[in-house]
Coordinates of C-alpha atoms in Angstrom, one line a residue:
M1 CA 126.5 57.7 181.3
F2 CA 123.9 60.1 180.1
T3 CA 126.4 62.6 178.7
D4 CA 128.1 59.8 176.6
R5 CA 124.7 59.0 175.1
I6 CA 124.2 62.7 174.1
K7 CA 127.6 62.8 172.5
E8 CA 126.9 59.6 170.5
D9 CA 123.6 61.0 169.2
R10 CA 125.3 64.2 168.1
A11 CA 128.1 62.3 166.4
F12 CA 125.7 60.1 164.5
A13 CA 123.5 63.0 163.5
A14 CA 126.5 64.8 162.0
A15 CA 127.5 61.8 160.0
K16 CA 126.6 62.1 156.3
P17 CA 125.6 59.0 154.3
G18 CA 127.9 58.0 151.5
L19 CA 126.9 57.5 147.9
L20 CA 126.4 53.8 148.4
D21 CA 124.1 54.4 151.4
A22 CA 122.0 57.0 149.4
W23 CA 121.7 54.6 146.4
L24 CA 120.7 51.7 148.6
S25 CA 118.1 53.7 150.4
G26 CA 116.7 55.0 147.1
W27 CA 116.6 51.5 145.6
R28 CA 115.0 50.0 148.7
D29 CA 112.1 52.5 148.5
S30 CA 111.6 52.0 144.7
R31 CA 108.5 50.3 143.2
F32 CA 110.7 47.7 141.5
A33 CA 112.2 46.6 144.8
R34 CA 108.7 46.2 146.3
I35 CA 107.5 44.1 143.4
V36 CA 110.6 41.9 143.6
A37 CA 110.1 41.5 147.4
E38 CA 106.4 40.6 147.0
A39 CA 107.2 38.0 144.3
G40 CA 109.9 36.4 146.5
Q41 CA 107.5 36.3 149.4
R42 CA 104.9 34.6 147.3
L43 CA 107.4 32.2 145.9
L44 CA 108.9 31.2 149.3
S45 CA 105.7 31.4 151.4
P46 CA 103.4 28.4 151.5
G47 CA 100.0 29.1 149.9
K48 CA 96.8 28.4 151.5
S49 CA 95.2 25.0 150.6
L50 CA 92.5 22.7 151.6
T51 CA 90.7 19.6 150.5
V52 CA 86.9 19.9 150.6
R53 CA 84.1 17.4 150.1
L54 CA 81.0 18.8 148.3
S55 CA 77.7 17.1 147.7
Q56 CA 75.1 18.1 145.1
G57 CA 74.1 21.8 145.7
K58 CA 76.8 22.6 148.2
Y59 CA 79.5 25.1 147.2
L60 CA 82.7 26.8 148.3
S61 CA 83.2 30.4 147.6
L62 CA 86.7 32.2 147.7
S63 CA 86.9 35.9 147.2
G64 CA 89.9 38.2 146.7
T65 CA 92.2 35.4 145.3
R66 CA 94.9 36.4 142.8
Y67 CA 95.8 32.8 142.0
C68 CA 93.7 29.7 142.5
R69 CA 94.3 26.1 141.5
V70 CA 91.4 23.6 141.7
E71 CA 92.0 19.8 141.3
C72 CA 89.2 17.3 141.2
R73 CA 90.0 14.3 143.4
R74 CA 86.7 12.4 143.3
G75 CA 83.4 12.7 141.5
A76 CA 82.8 15.9 139.4
V77 CA 83.4 19.5 140.4
W78 CA 82.0 22.6 138.7
V79 CA 84.2 25.7 138.8
T80 CA 83.4 29.3 137.8
A81 CA 85.3 32.5 138.4
T82 CA 84.7 36.2 137.8
G83 CA 86.6 37.5 134.8
D84 CA 87.1 34.0 133.3
G85 CA 84.1 34.0 131.0
R86 CA 83.4 30.2 131.1
D87 CA 82.4 27.5 133.6
R88 CA 84.3 24.3 133.8
V89 CA 83.4 20.8 135.0
L90 CA 86.3 18.8 136.2
T91 CA 86.5 15.0 136.6
P92 CA 89.0 13.1 138.8
G93 CA 92.6 14.0 137.9
Q94 CA 91.8 17.2 136.0
R95 CA 92.8 20.6 137.3
V96 CA 92.4 24.2 136.4
T97 CA 94.5 27.2 137.3
L98 CA 92.8 30.6 137.6
T99 CA 94.9 33.7 137.5
H100 CA 92.3 36.4 137.4
G101 CA 91.6 38.2 140.7
G102 CA 88.2 38.0 142.1
K103 CA 85.6 35.4 143.3
V104 CA 85.9 31.7 142.6
I105 CA 82.9 29.3 143.2
I106 CA 83.4 25.6 143.4
S107 CA 80.4 23.3 143.5
G108 CA 79.9 19.6 143.8
R109 CA 78.2 17.6 141.0
G110 CA 76.9 14.4 142.5
E111 CA 76.8 12.9 146.0
S112 CA 80.5 12.5 146.7
S113 CA 82.7 15.1 145.1
E114 CA 86.1 16.0 146.5
A115 CA 88.4 18.9 145.4
A116 CA 91.8 20.1 146.4
V117 CA 92.1 23.9 146.3
R118 CA 95.2 26.0 146.6
W119 CA 95.1 29.8 146.5
D120 CA 97.2 32.9 147.2

């Protein structure tokens, strides 16, 4: 049994990859393939989401997000993000999508504010 295993290892070590194998291994290791794989993973994987109730003076801070969507469900919600340059106040039914990476701060404006947040 042991000698058969050694013969198999030698036979596989002597085998040379064909042109198709060499091309596929080079393509698999390329930057383009990694970008396509990451995009497919983001597209097919569920993002993180939560619904949060914020009263006056309470806030939610998200850091390291590449994509963030905030929707106001009730009351008014104040949203600011690094790299965006402006603050937004959302009322029920309004939403904002932030695509800059960085920190996002969501704060309640009033006693009973509710926001739905989805990020990646």
